Amino acid sequence: MFRSLQNWAGFVKLSHTVFALPFALAAMMVAAREHRGWPGWRIFLLILTAMVGARTCAMAFNRIVDRRFDALNPRTAGRHLPKGQIRLPSAIGLCLLSGALLVASAWALNPLCFVLSPVALFFILFYSLTKRFTDFTHVWLGVALALAPLGAWVAVEGRVAFFPDVDGTTGLAAIRYGASVPVALALAVVLWLIGFDIIYATQDYEFDRTHGLHSLVVRWGPRNALGVAFLSHLFMWAMLVLFGILSAFRFAYWLGLFLILALLVFEHFLARKRDAQSVNTAFFKLNAAISIIFLVVVGIEVVFPWFRLRWY
């Protein structure tokens, strides 16, 4: 049983959940800031199940539609479907069930989440097809992942308000944050994904070019594409600065932001080497550290009152 669970976890790359989940939880905490970052166990667990459902559905769909390319690519030939470790009907069943889990979780959260759940499914699934016709597949992936913090925000708020409302009382409980806060975070996630997905795509430059698959790496070459990735990460950091300003964060967040900047610079230093070990370290380990640091410092700012700064 343990080997079977391990097999399925490897199929959907469960470890990569560390990319989207911390940003979703950070958005949840800021949206529920008047309750010290905790919207209640019910909403938290439903956000978690929606995230698991969405990510599992997206990854299973990606493996299904890419199985022929994966079998031809030496780097991916050992994946579960090409090797026969998981059968295609089982993968399709997992994809359908996890998509249903997302929709059911959204229905249990609030009406707006339920109405928007098909839109989320479209973006997270359609990404896997974009490499067949557009060089900007990285942007699609960024938008798909950026739905995580936006969805978590709507799960807590149950509405989309573009400007904060002040009800005339005092304290942070009087403020209902406007949509500018989660939108700034979502833009940061889009730019973050564009940057590190370009780094990841450099591994398959020759294969993608010879098999007619599209990416910015194929379009501009690895060197130029890595330059775009670096610029994307600089703008991502600027969006995190804006998110911190809009959220009225203080010391802990800004300290974390400088740590994130240092990790981004180191990530691109490694990416320039273009060997498998350096790319994997830059892609997974450093970005996992970035997302965890971000969640920790947002949690500190939200939970501990002495880090708060009035903005009105």
Coordinates of C-alpha atoms in Angstrom, one line a residue:
M1 CA 0.0 0.0 0.0
F2 CA 2.8 2.4 0.9
R3 CA 4.5 1.7 -2.5
S4 CA 1.3 2.3 -4.3
L5 CA 0.7 5.6 -2.5
Q6 CA 4.3 6.6 -3.2
N7 CA 3.8 5.7 -6.9
W8 CA 0.7 7.9 -7.2
A9 CA 2.4 10.7 -5.3
G10 CA 5.3 10.6 -7.8
F11 CA 2.9 10.5 -10.7
V12 CA 1.3 13.9 -9.7
K13 CA 4.6 15.3 -8.3
L14 CA 3.1 15.8 -4.9
S15 CA 6.3 17.5 -3.7
H16 CA 5.7 20.4 -6.1
T17 CA 2.6 21.4 -4.1
V18 CA 5.1 23.6 -2.1
F19 CA 5.0 26.0 -5.0
A20 CA 1.3 27.1 -5.0
L21 CA 0.0 26.2 -1.6
P22 CA 2.1 28.7 0.5
F23 CA 0.8 31.6 -1.6
A24 CA -2.8 30.4 -1.3
L25 CA -2.4 30.1 2.5
A26 CA -0.8 33.5 2.6
A27 CA -3.7 35.0 0.7
M28 CA -6.1 33.2 3.1
M29 CA -4.4 34.6 6.1
V30 CA -4.4 38.2 4.9
A31 CA -8.0 38.0 3.9
A32 CA -8.8 36.7 7.4
R33 CA -6.6 39.2 9.1
E34 CA -9.3 40.6 11.3
H35 CA -9.5 37.1 12.8
R36 CA -5.7 36.9 13.2
G37 CA -5.3 35.0 9.9
W38 CA -7.5 32.1 10.7
P39 CA -10.9 31.9 8.8
G40 CA -12.0 28.7 10.7
W41 CA -11.2 25.1 10.3
R42 CA -14.0 24.5 7.8
I43 CA -12.8 27.1 5.3
F44 CA -9.2 26.1 5.8
L45 CA -9.9 22.4 5.1
L46 CA -12.0 23.3 2.0
I47 CA -9.3 25.5 0.6
L48 CA -6.8 22.7 1.2
T49 CA -9.0 20.1 -0.6
A50 CA -9.7 22.5 -3.4
M51 CA -6.0 23.0 -3.9
V52 CA -5.2 19.3 -3.8
G53 CA -8.0 18.6 -6.3
A54 CA -7.0 21.4 -8.7
R55 CA -3.3 20.5 -8.6
T56 CA -3.8 16.7 -8.9
C57 CA -6.3 17.2 -11.8
A58 CA -3.9 19.6 -13.6
M59 CA -0.9 17.3 -13.2
A60 CA -2.7 14.1 -14.2
F61 CA -4.1 15.8 -17.3
N62 CA -0.6 17.0 -18.2
R63 CA 0.8 13.5 -17.9
I64 CA -2.0 12.1 -20.0
V65 CA -1.8 14.5 -22.9
D66 CA 2.1 14.6 -22.9
R67 CA 2.6 10.8 -22.6
R68 CA 3.8 10.4 -26.2
F69 CA 6.3 13.2 -25.9
D70 CA 7.4 12.0 -22.5
A71 CA 8.1 8.5 -24.0
L72 CA 10.4 10.1 -26.7
N73 CA 12.3 12.5 -24.4
P74 CA 15.2 10.8 -22.6
R75 CA 14.7 13.0 -19.6
T76 CA 11.1 12.0 -19.1
A77 CA 11.0 8.5 -20.6
G78 CA 11.0 7.1 -17.0
R79 CA 7.8 8.7 -16.0
H80 CA 4.9 6.5 -14.9
L81 CA 2.7 6.4 -18.0
P82 CA 5.5 5.7 -20.5
K83 CA 7.0 3.0 -18.2
G84 CA 3.6 1.4 -17.6
Q85 CA 3.7 2.0 -13.8
I86 CA 0.3 3.6 -14.0
R87 CA -2.3 2.6 -16.6
L88 CA -4.0 5.2 -18.7
P89 CA -7.6 4.5 -17.6
S90 CA -6.5 4.9 -14.0
A91 CA -4.8 8.2 -14.8
I92 CA -8.0 9.5 -16.5
G93 CA -10.1 8.4 -13.5
L94 CA -7.8 10.3 -11.1
C95 CA -8.0 13.4 -13.3
L96 CA -11.8 13.3 -13.3
L97 CA -12.2 12.6 -9.6
S98 CA -9.7 15.3 -8.6
G99 CA -11.5 17.8 -10.9
A100 CA -14.8 16.8 -9.2
L101 CA -13.1 17.4 -5.8
L102 CA -12.2 20.9 -6.8
V103 CA -15.8 21.7 -7.9
A104 CA -17.3 20.1 -4.8
S105 CA -15.0 22.0 -2.5
A106 CA -15.8 25.3 -4.3
W107 CA -19.6 24.5 -3.9
A108 CA -19.1 24.0 -0.2
L109 CA -17.1 27.2 0.2
N110 CA -19.5 29.8 -1.3
P111 CA -21.6 30.5 -4.4
L112 CA -18.9 32.7 -6.1
C113 CA -16.2 30.0 -5.7
F114 CA -18.6 27.5 -7.2
V115 CA -19.4 29.7 -10.2
L116 CA -15.7 30.4 -10.9
S117 CA -14.6 26.7 -10.5
P118 CA -15.1 25.8 -14.2
V119 CA -13.0 28.9 -15.1
A120 CA -10.2 27.6 -12.8
L121 CA -10.5 24.1 -14.4
F122 CA -10.2 25.6 -17.9
F123 CA -7.0 27.5 -17.1
I124 CA -5.2 24.7 -15.1
L125 CA -6.0 22.1 -17.8
F126 CA -5.5 24.2 -21.0
Y127 CA -2.0 25.1 -20.0
S128 CA -0.9 21.5 -20.9
L129 CA -1.9 22.1 -24.5
T130 CA -0.3 25.5 -25.0
K131 CA 3.2 24.2 -25.8
R132 CA 1.7 22.9 -29.1
F133 CA 0.8 26.3 -30.5
T134 CA 2.3 29.2 -28.5
D135 CA 5.7 30.3 -27.3
F136 CA 4.1 31.9 -24.2
T137 CA 3.2 28.6 -22.5
H138 CA 5.0 29.9 -19.4
V139 CA 2.5 32.8 -19.1
W140 CA -0.4 30.3 -19.1
L141 CA 1.2 28.3 -16.4
G142 CA 1.8 31.5 -14.3
V143 CA -1.9 32.4 -14.7
A144 CA -3.0 28.9 -13.7
L145 CA -0.9 29.0 -10.5
A146 CA -1.9 32.6 -9.7
L147 CA -5.5 31.3 -9.4
A148 CA -4.4 29.7 -6.1
P149 CA -4.1 33.0 -4.0
L150 CA -7.0 34.5 -5.8
G151 CA -9.2 31.5 -5.1
A152 CA -8.2 31.4 -1.5
W153 CA -9.0 35.1 -1.1
V154 CA -12.5 34.6 -2.6
A155 CA -13.0 31.6 -0.4
V156 CA -12.6 33.7 2.7
E157 CA -14.2 36.9 1.4
G158 CA -17.0 35.4 -0.6
R159 CA -17.0 38.4 -2.9
V160 CA -14.7 40.6 -5.0
A161 CA -14.4 44.2 -3.7
F162 CA -12.0 46.4 -5.6
F163 CA -11.5 48.9 -2.8
P164 CA -11.3 48.5 0.9
D165 CA -14.4 49.4 3.0
V166 CA -14.1 51.2 6.4
D167 CA -17.1 50.8 8.6
G168 CA -16.3 53.7 10.8
T169 CA -14.9 51.8 13.8
T170 CA -11.3 51.5 14.7
G171 CA -8.6 48.9 14.4
L172 CA -7.7 46.5 11.6
A173 CA -11.1 44.7 12.0
A174 CA -12.7 47.7 10.5
I175 CA -11.0 47.3 7.1
R176 CA -12.2 44.9 4.4
Y177 CA -9.3 44.7 2.0
G178 CA -9.8 45.5 -1.6
A179 CA -9.0 43.3 -4.6
S180 CA -5.8 45.2 -5.2
V181 CA -4.1 43.1 -2.5
P182 CA -4.7 39.6 -3.9
V183 CA -4.2 40.9 -7.5
A184 CA -0.7 42.2 -6.6
L185 CA 0.1 38.8 -5.1
A186 CA -1.4 37.0 -8.1
L187 CA 0.8 39.1 -10.5
A188 CA 3.8 38.3 -8.4
V189 CA 3.0 34.6 -8.8
V190 CA 2.5 34.9 -12.6
L191 CA 5.9 36.6 -12.9
W192 CA 7.6 34.1 -10.6
L193 CA 6.2 31.1 -12.6
I194 CA 7.3 32.6 -15.9
G195 CA 10.8 33.0 -14.6
F196 CA 11.4 29.6 -13.1
D197 CA 9.4 27.7 -15.8
I198 CA 11.8 29.2 -18.4
I199 CA 14.7 27.9 -16.3
Y200 CA 13.0 24.4 -16.2
A201 CA 12.4 24.5 -20.0
T202 CA 16.1 25.0 -20.8
Q203 CA 16.6 21.3 -20.0
D204 CA 14.4 20.4 -23.1
Y205 CA 15.6 23.0 -25.5
E206 CA 17.0 20.5 -28.1
F207 CA 14.1 18.1 -27.8
D208 CA 11.4 20.8 -28.0
R209 CA 13.0 22.4 -31.0
T210 CA 13.3 19.2 -33.0
H211 CA 9.8 18.0 -32.1
G212 CA 7.9 21.3 -32.9
L213 CA 7.1 22.2 -29.3
H214 CA 6.9 25.8 -28.3
S215 CA 8.4 27.9 -25.5
L216 CA 10.3 31.1 -25.1
V217 CA 13.5 29.0 -24.8
V218 CA 12.9 27.6 -28.3
R219 CA 11.9 31.0 -29.7
W220 CA 14.8 33.1 -28.3
G221 CA 17.4 30.5 -27.3
P222 CA 18.4 29.6 -23.8
R223 CA 20.7 32.6 -23.1
N224 CA 18.1 35.2 -24.1
A225 CA 15.3 33.3 -22.5
L226 CA 17.2 33.2 -19.2
G227 CA 17.6 37.0 -19.4
V228 CA 13.8 37.3 -19.7
A229 CA 13.5 35.0 -16.7
F230 CA 15.7 37.2 -14.7
L231 CA 13.7 40.3 -15.6
S232 CA 10.5 38.5 -14.8
H233 CA 11.8 37.7 -11.3
L234 CA 12.8 41.3 -10.7
F235 CA 9.3 42.4 -11.6
M236 CA 8.0 39.6 -9.4
W237 CA 9.9 41.0 -6.4
A238 CA 8.6 44.5 -7.2
M239 CA 5.0 43.0 -7.0
L240 CA 5.8 41.5 -3.6
V241 CA 7.0 44.9 -2.5
L242 CA 3.6 46.3 -3.6
F243 CA 1.8 43.5 -1.8
G244 CA 3.7 44.3 1.4
I245 CA 2.8 48.0 1.1
L246 CA -0.9 47.3 0.5
S247 CA -1.0 44.9 3.4
A248 CA 0.8 47.4 5.7
F249 CA 3.5 44.9 6.7
R250 CA 6.6 45.8 8.7
F251 CA 9.9 44.4 9.7
A252 CA 9.4 40.6 9.4
Y253 CA 8.0 40.8 5.8
W254 CA 10.7 43.2 4.5
L255 CA 13.5 41.0 6.0
G256 CA 11.9 38.0 4.3
L257 CA 11.7 39.9 1.1
F258 CA 15.4 40.6 1.1
L259 CA 16.1 36.9 1.7
I260 CA 13.8 36.1 -1.3
L261 CA 15.8 38.5 -3.4
A262 CA 19.1 36.8 -2.5
L263 CA 17.6 33.4 -3.4
L264 CA 16.4 34.7 -6.7
V265 CA 19.8 36.0 -7.6
F266 CA 21.4 32.8 -6.6
E267 CA 18.8 30.8 -8.6
H268 CA 19.8 32.6 -11.8
F269 CA 23.5 32.2 -11.0
L270 CA 22.9 28.4 -11.0
A271 CA 20.5 28.5 -14.0
R272 CA 23.3 29.9 -16.2
K273 CA 25.3 26.8 -15.7
R274 CA 22.6 24.8 -17.4
D275 CA 23.7 21.4 -16.1
A276 CA 20.9 19.1 -14.7
Q277 CA 21.9 19.4 -11.1
S278 CA 22.1 23.2 -11.1
V279 CA 18.8 23.5 -13.0
N280 CA 17.0 21.2 -10.6
T281 CA 18.4 23.0 -7.6
A282 CA 17.4 26.4 -9.0
F283 CA 14.0 25.2 -10.1
F284 CA 12.9 23.1 -7.1
K285 CA 14.9 23.7 -4.0
L286 CA 15.4 27.5 -4.2
N287 CA 11.8 28.2 -5.3
A288 CA 10.5 25.9 -2.5
A289 CA 12.5 27.9 0.0
I290 CA 11.1 31.2 -1.5
S291 CA 7.5 30.1 -1.1
I292 CA 8.0 28.8 2.4
I293 CA 9.8 32.0 3.5
F294 CA 7.0 34.1 2.0
L295 CA 4.4 32.1 3.9
V296 CA 6.3 32.3 7.2
V297 CA 6.9 36.1 7.1
V298 CA 3.3 36.8 6.1
G299 CA 2.1 34.6 9.0
I300 CA 4.3 36.5 11.4
E301 CA 2.9 39.8 10.2
V302 CA -0.7 38.7 10.4
V303 CA -0.6 36.7 13.7
F304 CA 1.5 38.9 15.9
P305 CA 0.0 42.3 16.5
W306 CA 3.3 44.2 17.2
F307 CA 4.3 43.8 13.6
R308 CA 1.2 45.6 12.4
L309 CA 1.3 49.2 11.0
R310 CA -1.9 51.3 10.7
W311 CA -2.5 52.6 7.2
Y312 CA -5.4 54.9 7.9

